[in-house]
XYZ file of C-alpha atoms in Angstrom:
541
model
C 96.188 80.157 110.202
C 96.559 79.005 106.711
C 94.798 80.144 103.559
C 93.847 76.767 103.219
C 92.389 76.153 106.129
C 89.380 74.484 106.667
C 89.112 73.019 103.106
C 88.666 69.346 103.807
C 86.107 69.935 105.842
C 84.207 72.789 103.131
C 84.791 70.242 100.560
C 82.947 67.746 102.541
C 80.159 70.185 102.778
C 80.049 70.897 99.071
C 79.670 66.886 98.386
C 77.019 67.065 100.850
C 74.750 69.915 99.532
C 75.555 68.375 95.728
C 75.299 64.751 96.243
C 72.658 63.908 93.910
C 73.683 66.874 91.177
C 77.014 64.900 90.712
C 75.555 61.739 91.297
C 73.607 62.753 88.177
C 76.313 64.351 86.612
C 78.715 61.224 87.437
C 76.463 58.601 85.963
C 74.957 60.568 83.682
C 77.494 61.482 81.370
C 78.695 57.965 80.847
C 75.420 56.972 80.358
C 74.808 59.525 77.587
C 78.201 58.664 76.343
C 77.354 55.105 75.552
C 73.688 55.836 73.953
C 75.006 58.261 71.551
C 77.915 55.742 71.022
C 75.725 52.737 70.258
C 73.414 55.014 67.732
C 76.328 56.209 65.759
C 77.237 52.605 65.499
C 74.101 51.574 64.489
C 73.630 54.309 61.631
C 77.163 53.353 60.003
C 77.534 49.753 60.624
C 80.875 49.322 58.358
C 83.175 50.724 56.369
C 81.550 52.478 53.463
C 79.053 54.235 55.415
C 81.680 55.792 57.851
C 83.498 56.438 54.319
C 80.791 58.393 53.055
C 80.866 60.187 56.503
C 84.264 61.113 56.843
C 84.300 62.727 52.946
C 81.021 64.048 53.285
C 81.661 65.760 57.136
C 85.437 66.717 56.011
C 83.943 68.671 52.880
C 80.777 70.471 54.528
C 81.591 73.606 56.237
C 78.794 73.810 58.197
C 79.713 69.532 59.452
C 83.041 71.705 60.408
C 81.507 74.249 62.011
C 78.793 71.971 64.201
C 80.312 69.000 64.960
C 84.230 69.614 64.436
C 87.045 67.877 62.381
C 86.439 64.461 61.079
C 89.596 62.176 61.821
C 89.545 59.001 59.582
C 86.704 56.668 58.790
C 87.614 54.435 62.245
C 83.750 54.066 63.911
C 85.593 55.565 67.039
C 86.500 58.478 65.254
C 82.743 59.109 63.647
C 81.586 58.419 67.134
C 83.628 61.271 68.323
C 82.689 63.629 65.333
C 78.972 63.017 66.149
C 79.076 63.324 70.440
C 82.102 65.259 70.933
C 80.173 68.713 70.691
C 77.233 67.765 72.673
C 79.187 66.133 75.674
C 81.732 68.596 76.141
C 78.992 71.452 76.039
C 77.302 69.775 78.992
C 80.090 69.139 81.065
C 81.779 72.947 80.226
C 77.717 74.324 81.581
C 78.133 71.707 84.235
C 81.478 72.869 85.611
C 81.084 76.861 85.563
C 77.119 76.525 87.264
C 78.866 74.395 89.789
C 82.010 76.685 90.586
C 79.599 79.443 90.859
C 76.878 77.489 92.971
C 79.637 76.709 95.510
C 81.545 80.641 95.672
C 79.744 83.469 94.270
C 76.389 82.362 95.098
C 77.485 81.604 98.924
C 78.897 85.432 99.021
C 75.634 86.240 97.831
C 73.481 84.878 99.891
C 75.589 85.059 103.127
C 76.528 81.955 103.404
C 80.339 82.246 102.780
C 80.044 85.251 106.090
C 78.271 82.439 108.081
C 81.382 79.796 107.535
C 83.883 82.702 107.375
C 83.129 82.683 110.915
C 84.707 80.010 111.942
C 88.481 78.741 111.039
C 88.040 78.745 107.364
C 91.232 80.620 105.773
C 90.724 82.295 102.575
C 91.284 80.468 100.284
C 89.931 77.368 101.345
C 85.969 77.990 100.211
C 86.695 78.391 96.662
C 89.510 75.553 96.785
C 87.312 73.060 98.112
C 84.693 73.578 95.464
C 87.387 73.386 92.573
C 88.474 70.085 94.203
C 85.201 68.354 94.179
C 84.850 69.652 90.829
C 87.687 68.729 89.470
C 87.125 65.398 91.008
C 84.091 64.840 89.555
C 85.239 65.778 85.911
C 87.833 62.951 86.153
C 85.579 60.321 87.959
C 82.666 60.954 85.213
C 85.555 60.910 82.275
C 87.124 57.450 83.740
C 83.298 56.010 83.602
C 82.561 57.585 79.817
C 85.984 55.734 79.003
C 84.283 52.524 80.253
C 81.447 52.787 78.766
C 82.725 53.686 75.336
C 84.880 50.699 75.578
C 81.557 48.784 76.341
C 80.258 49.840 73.392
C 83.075 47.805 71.093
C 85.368 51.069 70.778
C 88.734 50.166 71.285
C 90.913 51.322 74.639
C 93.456 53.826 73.928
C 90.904 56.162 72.040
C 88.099 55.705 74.417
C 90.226 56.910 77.028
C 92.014 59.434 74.657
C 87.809 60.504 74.080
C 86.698 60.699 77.194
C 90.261 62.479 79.032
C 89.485 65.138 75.864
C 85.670 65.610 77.589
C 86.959 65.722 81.302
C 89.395 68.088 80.137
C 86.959 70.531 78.667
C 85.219 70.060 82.148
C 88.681 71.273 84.195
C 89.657 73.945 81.870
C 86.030 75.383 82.276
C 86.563 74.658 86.076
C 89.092 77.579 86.174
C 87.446 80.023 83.817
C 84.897 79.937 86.539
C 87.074 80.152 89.074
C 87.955 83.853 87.702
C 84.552 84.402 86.593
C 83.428 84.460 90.115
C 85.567 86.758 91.283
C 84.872 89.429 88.643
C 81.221 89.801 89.222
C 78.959 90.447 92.488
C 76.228 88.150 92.063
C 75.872 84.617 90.794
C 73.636 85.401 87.499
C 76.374 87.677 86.249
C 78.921 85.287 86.744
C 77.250 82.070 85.210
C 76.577 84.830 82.257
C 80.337 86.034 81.798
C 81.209 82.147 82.155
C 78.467 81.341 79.518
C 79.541 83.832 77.232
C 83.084 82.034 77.796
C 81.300 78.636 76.838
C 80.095 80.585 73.612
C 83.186 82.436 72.607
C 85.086 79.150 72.692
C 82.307 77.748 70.838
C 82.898 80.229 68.083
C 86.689 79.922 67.882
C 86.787 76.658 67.801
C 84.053 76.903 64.907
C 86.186 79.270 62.596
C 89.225 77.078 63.245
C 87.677 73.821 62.127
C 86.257 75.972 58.891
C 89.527 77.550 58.037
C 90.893 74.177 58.235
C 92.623 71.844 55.438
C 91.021 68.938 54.291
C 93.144 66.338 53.467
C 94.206 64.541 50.927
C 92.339 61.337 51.135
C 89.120 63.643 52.014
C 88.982 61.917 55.576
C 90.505 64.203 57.583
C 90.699 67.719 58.429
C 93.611 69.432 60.445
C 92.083 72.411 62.097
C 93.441 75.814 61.739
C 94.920 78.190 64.590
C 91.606 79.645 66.044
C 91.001 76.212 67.765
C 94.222 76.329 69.659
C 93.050 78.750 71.406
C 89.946 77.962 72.648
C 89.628 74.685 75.539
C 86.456 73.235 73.711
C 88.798 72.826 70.548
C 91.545 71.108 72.431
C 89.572 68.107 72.963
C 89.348 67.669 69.011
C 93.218 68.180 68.607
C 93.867 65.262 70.649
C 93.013 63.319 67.901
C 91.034 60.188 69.528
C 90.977 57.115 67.520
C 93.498 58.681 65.027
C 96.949 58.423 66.548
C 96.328 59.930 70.104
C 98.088 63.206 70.681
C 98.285 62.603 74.568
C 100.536 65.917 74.832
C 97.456 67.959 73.914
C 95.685 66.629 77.574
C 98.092 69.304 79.551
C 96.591 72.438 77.779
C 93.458 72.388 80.643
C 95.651 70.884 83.203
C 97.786 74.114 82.780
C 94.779 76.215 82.379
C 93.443 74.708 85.445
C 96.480 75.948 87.132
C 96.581 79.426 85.633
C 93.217 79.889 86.306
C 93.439 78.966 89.903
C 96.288 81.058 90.923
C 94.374 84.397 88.701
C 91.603 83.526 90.968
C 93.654 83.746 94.435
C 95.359 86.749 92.820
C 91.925 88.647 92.748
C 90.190 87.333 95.214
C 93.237 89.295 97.361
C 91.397 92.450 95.673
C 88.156 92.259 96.899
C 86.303 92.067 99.662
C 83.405 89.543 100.402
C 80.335 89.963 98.831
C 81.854 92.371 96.039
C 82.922 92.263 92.617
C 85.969 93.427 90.504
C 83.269 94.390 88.060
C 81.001 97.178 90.237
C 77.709 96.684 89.538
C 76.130 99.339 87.322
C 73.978 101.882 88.874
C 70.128 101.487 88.255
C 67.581 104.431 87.621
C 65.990 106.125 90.605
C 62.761 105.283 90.297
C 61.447 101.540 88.826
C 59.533 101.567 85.561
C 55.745 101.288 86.145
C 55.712 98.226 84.966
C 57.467 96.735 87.584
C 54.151 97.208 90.078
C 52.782 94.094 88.579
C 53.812 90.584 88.093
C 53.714 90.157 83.974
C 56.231 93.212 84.012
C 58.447 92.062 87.243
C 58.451 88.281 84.928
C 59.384 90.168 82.199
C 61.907 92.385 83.482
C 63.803 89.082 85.327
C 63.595 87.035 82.182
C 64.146 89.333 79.333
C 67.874 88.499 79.756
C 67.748 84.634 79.181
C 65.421 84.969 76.707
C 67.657 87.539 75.063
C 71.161 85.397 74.562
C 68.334 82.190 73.826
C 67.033 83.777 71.074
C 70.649 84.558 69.208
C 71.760 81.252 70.318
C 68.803 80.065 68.553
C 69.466 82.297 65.232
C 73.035 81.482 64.701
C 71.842 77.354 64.704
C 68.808 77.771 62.526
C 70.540 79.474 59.447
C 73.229 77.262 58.770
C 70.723 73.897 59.993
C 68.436 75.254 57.361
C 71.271 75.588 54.809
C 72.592 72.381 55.518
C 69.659 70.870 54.025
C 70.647 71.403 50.747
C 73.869 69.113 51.424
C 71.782 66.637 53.422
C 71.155 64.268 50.207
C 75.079 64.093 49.332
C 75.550 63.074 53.001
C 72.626 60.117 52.588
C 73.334 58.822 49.184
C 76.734 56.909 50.500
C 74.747 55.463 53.969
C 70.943 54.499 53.642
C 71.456 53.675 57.377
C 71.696 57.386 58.017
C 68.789 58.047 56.098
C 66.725 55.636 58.195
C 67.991 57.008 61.078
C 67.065 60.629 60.394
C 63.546 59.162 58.623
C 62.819 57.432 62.140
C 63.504 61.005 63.864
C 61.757 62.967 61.278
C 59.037 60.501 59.811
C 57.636 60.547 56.258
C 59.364 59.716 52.453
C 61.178 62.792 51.913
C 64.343 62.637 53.148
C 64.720 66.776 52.741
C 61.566 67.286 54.570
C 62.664 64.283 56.926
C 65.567 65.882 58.339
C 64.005 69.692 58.687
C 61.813 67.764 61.000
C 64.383 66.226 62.501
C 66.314 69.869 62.921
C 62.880 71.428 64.226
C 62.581 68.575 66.741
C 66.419 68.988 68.214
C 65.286 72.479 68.255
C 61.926 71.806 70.793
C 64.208 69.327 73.174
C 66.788 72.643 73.433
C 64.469 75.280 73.811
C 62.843 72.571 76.360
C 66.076 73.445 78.280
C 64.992 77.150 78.226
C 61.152 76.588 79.655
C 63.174 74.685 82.614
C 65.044 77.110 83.267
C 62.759 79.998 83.276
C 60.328 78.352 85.699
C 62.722 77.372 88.133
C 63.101 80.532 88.555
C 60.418 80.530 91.172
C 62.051 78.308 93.224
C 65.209 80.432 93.464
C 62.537 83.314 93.906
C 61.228 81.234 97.303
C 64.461 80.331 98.344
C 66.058 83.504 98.547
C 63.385 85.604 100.238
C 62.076 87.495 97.324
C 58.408 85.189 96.748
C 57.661 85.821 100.416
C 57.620 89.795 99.847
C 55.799 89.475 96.347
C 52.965 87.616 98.316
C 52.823 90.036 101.100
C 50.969 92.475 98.738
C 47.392 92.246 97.282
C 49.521 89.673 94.496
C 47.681 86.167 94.979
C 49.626 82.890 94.983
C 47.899 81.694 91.904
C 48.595 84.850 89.490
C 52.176 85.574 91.044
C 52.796 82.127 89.376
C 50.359 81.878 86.448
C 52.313 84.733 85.403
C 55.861 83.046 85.577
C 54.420 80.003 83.872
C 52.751 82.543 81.305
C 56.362 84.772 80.681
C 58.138 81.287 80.211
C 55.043 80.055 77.493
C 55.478 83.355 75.674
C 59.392 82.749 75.795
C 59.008 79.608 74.116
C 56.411 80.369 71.359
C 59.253 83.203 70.640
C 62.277 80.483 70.385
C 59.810 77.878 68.369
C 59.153 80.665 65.913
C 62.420 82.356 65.970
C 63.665 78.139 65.175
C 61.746 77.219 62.440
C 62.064 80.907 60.487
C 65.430 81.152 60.774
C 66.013 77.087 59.353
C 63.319 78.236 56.877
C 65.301 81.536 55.906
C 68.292 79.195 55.368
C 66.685 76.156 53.231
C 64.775 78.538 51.237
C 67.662 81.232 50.620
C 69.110 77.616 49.059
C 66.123 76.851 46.822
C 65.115 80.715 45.867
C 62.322 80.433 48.295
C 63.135 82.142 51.416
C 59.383 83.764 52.232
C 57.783 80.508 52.109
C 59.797 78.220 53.319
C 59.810 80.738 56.650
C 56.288 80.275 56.273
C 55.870 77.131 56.257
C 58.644 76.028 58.552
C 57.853 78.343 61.550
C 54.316 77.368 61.710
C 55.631 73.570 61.862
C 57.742 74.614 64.901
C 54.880 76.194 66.528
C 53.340 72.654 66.617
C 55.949 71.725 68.668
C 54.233 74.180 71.429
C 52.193 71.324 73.219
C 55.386 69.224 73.811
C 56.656 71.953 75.833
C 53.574 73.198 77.649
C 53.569 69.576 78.951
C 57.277 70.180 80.174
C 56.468 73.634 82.210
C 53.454 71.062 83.638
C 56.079 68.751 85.008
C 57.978 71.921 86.657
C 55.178 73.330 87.887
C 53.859 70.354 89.437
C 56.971 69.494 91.044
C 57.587 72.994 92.613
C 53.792 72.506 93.710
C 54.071 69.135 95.268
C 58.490 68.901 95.843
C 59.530 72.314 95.727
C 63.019 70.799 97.500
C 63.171 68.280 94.891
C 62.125 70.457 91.838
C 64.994 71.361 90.735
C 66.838 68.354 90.590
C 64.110 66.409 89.106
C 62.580 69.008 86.497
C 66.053 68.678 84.755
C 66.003 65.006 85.067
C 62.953 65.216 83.755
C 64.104 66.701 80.562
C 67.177 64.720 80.171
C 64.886 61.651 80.007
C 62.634 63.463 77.240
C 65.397 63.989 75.462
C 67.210 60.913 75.436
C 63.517 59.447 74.709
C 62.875 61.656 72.106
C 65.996 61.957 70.198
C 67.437 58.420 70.307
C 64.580 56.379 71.289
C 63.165 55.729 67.540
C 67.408 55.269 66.622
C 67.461 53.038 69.321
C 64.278 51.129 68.756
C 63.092 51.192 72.117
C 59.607 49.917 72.996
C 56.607 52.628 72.413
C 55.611 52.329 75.863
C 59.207 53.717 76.808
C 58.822 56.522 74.064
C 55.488 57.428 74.964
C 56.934 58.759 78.119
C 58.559 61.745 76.348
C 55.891 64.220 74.660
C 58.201 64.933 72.138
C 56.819 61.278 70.878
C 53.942 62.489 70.111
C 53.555 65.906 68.047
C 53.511 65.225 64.697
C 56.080 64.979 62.550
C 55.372 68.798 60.435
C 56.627 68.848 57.824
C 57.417 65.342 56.959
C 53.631 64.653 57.202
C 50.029 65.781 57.437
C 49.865 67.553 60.843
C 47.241 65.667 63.566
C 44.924 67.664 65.595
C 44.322 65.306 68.381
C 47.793 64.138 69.735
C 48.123 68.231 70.265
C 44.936 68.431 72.177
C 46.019 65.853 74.387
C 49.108 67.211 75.182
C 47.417 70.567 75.769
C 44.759 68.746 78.201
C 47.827 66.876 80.047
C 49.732 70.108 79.679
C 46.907 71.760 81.600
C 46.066 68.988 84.140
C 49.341 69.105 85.801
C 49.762 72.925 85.596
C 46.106 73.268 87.763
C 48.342 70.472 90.138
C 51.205 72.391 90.596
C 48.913 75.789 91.219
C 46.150 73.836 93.600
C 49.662 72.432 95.713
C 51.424 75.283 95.868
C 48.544 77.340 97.096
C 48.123 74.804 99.993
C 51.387 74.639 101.353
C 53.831 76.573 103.105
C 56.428 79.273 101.745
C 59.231 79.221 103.332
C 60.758 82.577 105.407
């Protein structure tokens, strides 16, 4: 029997069990693609504004360090300056959570042993899941290419663009290939793969700050730290500025490296283990562990952990970054109305700290998402179903998850709007206030979110099959809503979907007290929905 064998059939099974997470993914990332494409566009309409840009973005160090090298004042190559970072962030997260979904997390559960079983050689599990994978990288970067050409970008950079994106995708493909086969269970692996995502992150960073501007102040040529990390690859292949096509074989030959690393160790281990052994816990559990608020705690201490420096190391240099915000607008008044229609009110400063403080709620968003679904993987795998066989009730076992993930995000809002503070004010000689007064504006931002662990609960109340597929498409329609719906000028109605829409925009303007008691009240109808259904409905053995 070959190593291979059985993988046609295993990769059949993998586009069975994911068909609407790549269906999502697939259409998704095009779809993105061409909405960020068409708002760039719209916020520098011609050639002076995307001149002002390119000087501004090629001279700010923290434009570098954010959104990469600027190459040239073509609206193709401010397109991929502005989306570049976001896109190939999702599609890196994307990749690794899928490679682990379909290996480590089968070991783990025991569903590799159960298809072991039959003639499946060893290899063929984790090949068929890097084939689908790979797969869908390419199939979602050939439909970003088409859209970006649909949105008046010319061919051979839109493809150049969009191969750069797929390519993070594959190269991140293989990290988790290895990833998977260093640690025993499926959290520690996404973790050493995240910690990949933000190592790269970081390298690529320092070599886009340590790089030369040049001379026309247009460009910048990125420095050696970006060669080595796959997220700056896509940069160096220089899309809409004389396409390096060359560069598009780095993750290819990653891909390959990676794969054949992973086959090399996966020889070294048995199923269901780790190269990494597991470190050995205490004897005896903390006390705190007898009750629900300290088992929630002690499961999402972690996340909340690498959240909270994540969301550190972004608000110091945001909040910094004001200070060059009115060189950037004085060259493009369409960028100014852009950031005025995300941030609201006459001062442009005070405009775009809204702005920041509003990204800021849509990511942490991400985080309340995450921590709730928690209690679906909790039912799925057995461990709900033991909770609830002791005196712990339905409705506190998950009042308390939905309490630990509130807390979380009152943490990251205040955490957010300090740390920008520290930075503006640190600027202007006013650090104390300015902490002051921007991390009780990001607290108002609390309402928004409550109304987004609602929709989770609710739908692991009423669709606990479905949640977790449509709690996150939940949130990627509040956040295309409420970052480029007021860019876009779509109708109210259609922004008065998000929640975002309606906190006020502190500090820009005079906060509102109503709009934030009706959040709270829909906030709170739809969590009692999600409690009353789930205690009337069957947990699954």
């Amino acid at each position: 029997m070959s190593a291979l064998t059985g993988t046609t059939r295993l990769a059949r099974l993998v586009l069975r069990r994911d068909r609407i997470r790549l269906a999502i993914w697939i259409l998704g990332t095009p779809l993105l693609g061409y909405a960020l494409a068409g708002s760039v566009a719209g916020i520098y309409p011609d050639q002076d504004a995307r001149l002002g840009y390119a000087t501004t973005s090629a001279s700010s160090l923290v434009a570098r360090a954010f959104n990469g090298p600027i190459h040239g004042t073509d609206l193709g190559a401010v397109v991929v300056a502005e989306t570049y970072v976001t896109l190939a962030l999702i599609v890196a997260l994307l990749s690794t959570f899928a490679v682990t979904r379909h290996t480590r997390q089968n070991e783990e559960t025991g569903r590799a042993e159960l298809l072991g079983a039959n003639v499946v050689g060893r290899y063929a599990p984790l090949t068929a899941a890097l084939l689908v994978i790979v797969a869908a990288n390419a199939l979602a970067a050939a439909l970003l290419a088409v859209a970006l050409v649909g949105a008046g970008l010319p061919l051979a950079g839109s493809v150049a663009a969009a191969a750069a994106i797929g390519g993070v995708g594959v190269a991140f493909t293989a990290i988790a290939a290895v990833t998977a086969q260093l640690s025993v269970t499926a959290r520690g692996a996404n973790a050493l793969a995240a910690a990949t995502v933000g190592l790269s992150f970081v390298l690529r960073a320092a070599g886009d700050v340590l790089g030369e501007q040049s001379a026309d102040g247009t460009r910048v040529r990125s420095a050696w730290p970006s060669w080595i990390s796959p997220l700056g690859w896509g940069n160096q292949v220089r899309a809409f500025d004389g396409e390096r096509w060359w560069v598009l074989a780095l993750p290819v030959a990653l891909l390959l490296a990676g794969v054949a690393l992973a086959y090399a160790l996966a020889e070294r281990r048995d199923q269901g283990a780790g190269l990494i052994a597991p470190r050995r816990g205490p004897a005896t559990g903390a006390p705190l562990l007898l009750s629900p608020t300290g088992l929630a705690w002690r499961t999402q201490r972690g996340t909340l952990l690498g959240w909270a420096v994540g969301v550190a190391a972004l608000g110091l240099p945001m909040g910094v970054a004001a200070d060059e915000f009115n060189d950037m607008i004085d060259a493009n008044p369409a960028a100014a109305e852009a950031i005025n229609a995300m941030g609201g009110g006459d001062d442009l400063i005070k405009a775009y700290l809204t702005a920041m403080l509003g990204l800021f709620a849509l990511t942490i968003g991400a985080y309340v998402v995450q921590a709730l679904l928690r209690v679906r993987g909790d039912e799925a795998d057995g461990v709900l179903e033991a909770a609830l066989a002791t005196a712990v009730s339905r409705t506190r076992w998950l009042g308390t998850q939905v309490l630990a993930a509130t807390l979380g995000a009152v943490a990251l809002l205040l955490l957010a709007g300090v740390t920008t503070g520290l930075g503006y004010g640190i600027v202007i000689g006013d650090p104390l206030g300015q902490a002051v007064e921007l991390g009780g504006a990001a607290l108002l931002r609390l309402p928004a979110l409550l109304v987004v662990a609602g929709v989770v609960t609710a739908l692991f109340g009423l669709l606990p099959r479905w949640s977790v597929v449509l709690s996150w498409m939940a949130l990627l329609v509040f956040l295309l809503l409420g970052q480029l719906g007021a860019v876009l000028e779509l109708p109210q109605a259609a922004l008065n979907v998000s929640p975002y829409t309606h906190v006020p925009a502190v500090p820009a303007v005079h906060p509102a007290a109503l709009p934030l008691l009706v959040l709270a009240a829909v906030a709170a109808a739809l969590l009692a929905v999600g409690v009353a259904a789930f205690r009337h409905r069957d947990v699954p053995s």
